[in-house]
């Protein structure tokens, strides 16, 4: 029996040493020390031994059990530590790994142009005014010196909702509304916003687009003030070397009325494909506020005068960024939009 015990012990210790992980080692524990294992069997068989051998054999079996248990515990501690170390190793965070880039959006090119223009005029003391896109015929036309039946209404094909309500065809009604609200006081505003016309969409026309209106009313406001203001605007938007040119034009709400051109920013005036060989680019309409418009809004046109202008941010953005089709601004193809990353801080 002693020899048997020795073999058992050697075997168990070998298996413990050969165990490579906690699970395997637990298997060895159950196999040798468990209720159905050989050591328990030996202890159980003790009763069959002659009484005088029992104490000695009992002690021997206990020594073996303790040795095997001690070896198991030692190996278990080692394997557990190894397992923890392996886990720590595999889970280390490499703080030097580059981060995953976050996809950020950027301002729409039209928004950029509008904000740039707003910033410029705010720096010159203007306030921003807004008005409804669903507008009364009165503000869209009549208060701007375009009574019912006026032929110039035809230039602005319109979406009527009722006979007296339509989608505004320009931002000029905000002029009339602001004048009415200010009750004869001086005004210095720009009015950005959406406008609508019953146009067939093509590369240069859209049934919906944006405009920015400007209106200044005060004592002694003259054409030279308009010209100076537009010159500052042209230089800020298209470069310091820009010249401006005013050509006579007609708008029912201004008298005199002008169209403003800027010297071509691409060729400097010598003629190229951008300016269609003319050296000039048409940018906006403007003029001195018509006395009828002032009087209709309750202003004394003898005491106060003013100038106004209206421009299309789409056209400005198309020129500035070389966009060949106005529909790009509305179809929202990210391949188009992502080209306008904001670089300025
Ligand atoms: N409302 C005009 C249009 O949509 C643009 C315009 C021209 C506005 C001259 C003005 C102006 O205020 O003075 O065609």
XYZ file of C-alpha atoms and ligand atoms in Angstrom:
359
model
C 0.000 0.000 0.000
C 2.889 2.317 0.706
C 4.244 1.731 -2.786
C 0.809 2.376 -4.267
C 0.627 5.628 -2.327
C 4.037 6.666 -3.616
C 3.054 6.029 -7.246
C -0.127 7.989 -6.704
C 1.723 10.910 -5.232
C 4.335 11.002 -7.997
C 1.634 10.811 -10.626
C -0.426 13.584 -9.044
C 2.553 15.888 -8.647
C 3.533 15.328 -12.290
C 0.059 16.097 -13.497
C -0.059 19.224 -11.345
C 3.218 20.404 -12.788
C 2.008 19.673 -16.304
C -1.233 21.601 -15.923
C -1.140 24.698 -18.034
C -4.219 26.469 -16.925
C -6.656 26.803 -14.033
C -9.242 24.613 -15.695
C -6.806 21.736 -16.271
C -5.527 22.032 -12.719
C -9.035 21.885 -11.319
C -9.487 18.665 -13.284
C -6.432 17.223 -11.544
C -7.770 18.302 -8.150
C -11.058 16.533 -8.698
C -9.343 13.430 -10.087
C -6.982 12.978 -7.107
C -8.566 14.667 -4.119
C -12.261 14.533 -5.040
C -14.817 12.312 -3.322
C -14.359 9.621 -5.927
C -10.579 10.020 -6.179
C -7.964 7.429 -5.179
C -6.834 9.205 -2.000
C -10.353 9.293 -0.628
C -10.656 5.650 -1.644
C -7.542 4.806 0.341
C -8.847 6.581 3.425
C -12.136 4.799 3.052
C -10.324 1.452 2.775
C -8.513 2.055 6.062
C -11.097 0.032 7.971
C -10.004 -3.121 6.194
C -6.454 -2.853 7.495
C -5.302 -4.543 10.660
C -5.882 -2.195 13.593
C -2.158 -1.748 14.368
C -1.356 -0.538 10.839
C -4.140 1.963 10.711
C -2.483 4.939 12.494
C 0.710 4.683 10.450
C -1.095 4.280 7.126
C -3.585 6.976 8.027
C -0.771 9.380 8.758
C 0.950 8.458 5.496
C -2.164 9.039 3.412
C -2.714 12.378 5.158
C 0.857 13.450 4.458
C 0.404 12.594 0.775
C -2.919 14.425 0.680
C -1.374 17.494 2.257
C 1.590 17.417 -0.103
C -0.653 17.100 -3.135
C -2.939 19.858 -1.794
C -0.005 22.169 -1.112
C 1.433 21.559 -4.575
C -1.973 22.171 -6.120
C -2.402 25.457 -4.284
C 1.021 26.643 -5.224
C 0.476 25.791 -8.874
C -2.986 27.337 -8.772
C -1.621 30.645 -7.454
C 0.968 30.663 -10.216
C -1.503 29.867 -12.987
C -3.979 32.443 -11.703
C -1.320 35.107 -11.704
C -0.297 34.081 -15.207
C -3.904 34.321 -16.358
C -4.250 37.830 -14.896
C -1.015 38.947 -16.504
C -2.072 37.599 -19.876
C -5.380 39.418 -19.587
C -3.673 42.669 -18.638
C -1.276 42.297 -21.523
C -3.982 41.682 -24.071
C -6.066 44.570 -22.800
C -3.427 47.271 -22.659
C -4.462 50.560 -24.250
C -2.036 51.969 -26.743
C -2.305 55.682 -26.063
C -0.043 56.419 -29.008
C -2.580 55.035 -31.544
C -3.961 57.807 -33.746
C -7.597 58.654 -32.949
C -10.489 57.944 -35.277
C -11.252 61.111 -37.248
C -14.661 62.644 -36.497
C -16.602 63.650 -39.599
C -17.704 67.226 -39.127
C -19.956 69.149 -41.425
C -19.333 72.648 -42.699
C -21.405 75.661 -43.557
C -23.303 75.553 -46.845
C -21.631 77.798 -49.475
C -24.706 80.036 -49.605
C -24.736 80.379 -45.833
C -21.093 81.383 -45.986
C -21.701 84.077 -48.574
C -24.735 85.412 -46.691
C -22.812 85.458 -43.389
C -19.868 87.201 -45.007
C -22.166 89.899 -46.392
C -24.000 90.198 -43.073
C -20.708 90.613 -41.202
C -19.602 93.349 -43.569
C -22.801 95.364 -43.264
C -23.042 94.843 -39.503
C -19.515 96.300 -39.287
C -20.873 99.375 -41.077
C -23.677 99.786 -38.539
C -26.512 97.984 -40.316
C -29.088 95.837 -38.539
C -30.532 92.605 -39.891
C -34.262 92.624 -40.623
C -36.487 89.745 -41.637
C -39.955 89.349 -43.065
C -42.432 86.598 -43.992
C -41.922 84.415 -47.050
C -45.685 84.160 -47.483
C -46.408 87.796 -48.182
C -49.250 90.172 -48.923
C -49.530 91.481 -52.462
C -49.536 94.901 -50.829
C -45.987 94.636 -49.426
C -44.564 92.585 -52.289
C -45.821 94.974 -54.985
C -48.139 97.809 -54.114
C -46.144 99.464 -51.338
C -43.150 99.296 -53.685
C -44.835 101.439 -56.288
C -46.098 98.478 -58.287
C -49.889 98.886 -58.254
C -52.183 96.129 -59.550
C -51.843 95.862 -63.311
C -48.375 97.464 -63.389
C -46.471 95.872 -66.282
C -43.302 95.445 -64.199
C -45.147 92.823 -62.125
C -44.838 90.488 -65.095
C -41.067 90.417 -64.676
C -41.599 88.466 -61.484
C -43.696 85.391 -62.231
C -45.257 84.585 -58.918
C -46.802 81.836 -56.839
C -50.137 83.218 -55.684
C -51.908 81.589 -52.763
C -54.966 83.822 -52.933
C -55.480 86.969 -54.967
C -53.857 89.001 -52.184
C -51.301 86.570 -50.793
C -48.265 85.129 -52.567
C -44.807 83.712 -51.944
C -42.632 86.820 -51.958
C -40.809 87.288 -55.241
C -38.037 89.419 -53.732
C -36.859 90.646 -50.322
C -37.974 94.208 -51.095
C -41.262 93.832 -49.125
C -39.109 93.826 -45.962
C -38.208 97.409 -46.898
C -41.866 98.410 -46.926
C -42.605 96.548 -43.690
C -39.609 98.061 -41.872
C -40.453 101.583 -43.020
C -44.016 101.136 -41.840
C -42.833 99.861 -38.452
C -40.227 102.606 -37.955
C -42.833 105.339 -38.402
C -40.712 107.932 -40.134
C -37.409 107.258 -38.286
C -34.036 106.690 -40.036
C -33.262 103.104 -41.109
C -30.115 101.117 -41.876
C -30.880 97.448 -42.552
C -30.062 94.468 -44.673
C -32.654 91.735 -45.170
C -31.458 88.274 -46.192
C -34.003 85.603 -47.048
C -35.628 83.174 -49.437
C -37.706 84.285 -52.388
C -39.825 82.385 -54.923
C -40.640 82.772 -58.600
C -42.587 80.658 -61.061
C -39.472 79.998 -63.102
C -38.449 76.823 -64.882
C -35.311 75.522 -63.201
C -32.151 75.468 -65.295
C -28.464 76.211 -64.764
C -29.115 79.862 -63.878
C -32.783 79.862 -62.760
C -34.429 78.375 -59.726
C -38.023 78.642 -58.517
C -36.565 79.311 -55.079
C -33.457 81.311 -54.344
C -32.106 83.844 -51.858
C -31.715 87.590 -51.892
C -30.209 90.227 -49.681
C -31.887 93.574 -49.627
C -30.298 96.747 -48.286
C -32.064 99.908 -47.200
C -30.706 103.128 -45.750
C -32.972 106.073 -44.970
C -31.876 109.242 -43.270
C -31.236 112.929 -43.690
C -29.138 113.839 -46.686
C -28.599 110.286 -47.959
C -27.310 110.607 -51.501
C -26.385 108.585 -54.541
C -22.714 109.067 -53.618
C -23.398 107.235 -50.319
C -24.854 104.346 -52.292
C -21.864 104.307 -54.601
C -19.353 104.373 -51.737
C -21.178 101.603 -49.889
C -21.342 99.369 -52.955
C -17.678 99.971 -53.671
C -16.709 98.805 -50.160
C -18.939 95.768 -50.646
C -17.391 94.894 -54.043
C -13.847 95.124 -52.687
C -14.628 93.077 -49.597
C -16.324 90.278 -51.547
C -14.201 90.189 -54.696
C -10.838 91.767 -53.859
C -9.351 95.208 -53.164
C -8.616 95.957 -56.821
C -12.298 95.795 -57.848
C -13.768 98.825 -59.621
C -17.513 99.332 -59.746
C -19.644 100.720 -62.539
C -23.230 101.957 -62.285
C -25.458 101.631 -65.341
C -28.897 103.263 -65.626
C -31.725 100.806 -65.099
C -35.346 100.692 -64.022
C -37.040 99.509 -60.844
C -40.432 100.919 -59.878
C -39.322 101.399 -56.261
C -36.193 103.452 -56.973
C -35.528 106.645 -58.898
C -32.987 106.845 -60.337
C -32.306 103.105 -60.624
C -28.998 101.461 -61.471
C -27.363 98.111 -62.065
C -23.965 97.706 -60.473
C -21.165 95.851 -62.266
C -17.762 95.014 -60.842
C -14.579 94.772 -62.864
C -13.980 91.080 -63.570
C -12.020 89.517 -60.715
C -10.581 86.868 -63.025
C -9.107 88.941 -65.854
C -9.095 92.335 -64.104
C -11.127 93.845 -66.932
C -9.312 92.700 -70.071
C -11.994 90.131 -70.956
C -12.222 86.395 -70.286
C -14.673 83.526 -70.161
C -16.047 84.518 -66.701
C -17.044 88.049 -67.831
C -17.901 86.889 -71.365
C -15.179 89.139 -72.766
C -16.815 92.312 -71.404
C -14.461 92.913 -68.475
C -17.483 93.481 -66.181
C -19.770 91.333 -64.056
C -23.322 92.338 -63.200
C -23.831 91.975 -59.466
C -26.916 93.811 -58.197
C -29.717 96.319 -58.673
C -29.962 99.520 -56.655
C -31.189 103.072 -56.597
C -32.528 105.994 -54.575
C -35.771 105.053 -52.813
C -38.707 106.367 -54.870
C -40.572 109.226 -53.146
C -43.855 107.325 -53.627
C -42.434 104.394 -51.632
C -41.351 106.731 -48.834
C -44.665 108.553 -48.736
C -46.742 105.325 -48.779
C -44.873 104.174 -45.674
C -45.470 107.511 -43.929
C -42.087 109.141 -44.552
C -41.691 112.799 -45.488
C -39.770 112.430 -48.745
C -38.732 116.113 -48.614
C -36.987 115.637 -45.289
C -35.585 112.085 -45.552
C -34.071 110.291 -48.509
C -32.610 106.841 -48.909
C -30.962 104.276 -51.087
C -31.710 100.598 -51.563
C -30.098 97.641 -53.247
C -30.913 94.000 -53.865
C -28.603 91.146 -54.709
C -28.619 87.374 -55.172
C -26.199 85.404 -52.982
C -26.412 82.463 -55.426
C -24.968 84.571 -58.221
C -22.256 85.910 -55.914
C -21.379 82.395 -54.714
C -21.378 81.080 -58.301
C -18.943 83.786 -59.376
C -16.789 83.568 -56.272
C -16.461 79.779 -56.250
C -16.839 79.048 -59.969
C -20.095 77.083 -59.583
C -21.604 76.469 -63.021
C -25.127 75.392 -62.040
C -27.420 77.073 -59.488
C -29.115 73.724 -58.807
C -25.988 72.499 -57.015
C -26.966 74.715 -54.083
C -30.208 72.820 -53.566
C -29.566 69.243 -54.637
C -27.248 68.789 -51.649
C -24.793 66.362 -53.181
C -22.105 65.962 -50.509
C -19.436 65.774 -53.210
C -20.339 69.379 -54.014
C -20.920 70.570 -50.454
C -17.768 69.035 -48.980
C -15.631 71.178 -51.284
C -16.496 74.209 -49.184
C -14.466 73.528 -46.049
C -14.274 76.615 -43.894
C -10.599 77.487 -43.668
C -10.727 80.886 -42.012
C -10.724 80.900 -38.205
N -36.114 93.580 -55.862
C -35.292 93.560 -57.036
C -35.409 92.238 -57.723
O -35.738 91.283 -57.109
C -33.856 93.831 -56.672
C -33.657 95.243 -56.233
C -33.265 96.211 -57.153
C -33.859 95.590 -54.939
C -33.103 97.504 -56.770
C -33.676 96.899 -54.532
C -33.285 97.862 -55.472
O -33.852 97.315 -53.281
O -33.122 99.125 -55.050
O -35.149 92.173 -58.889
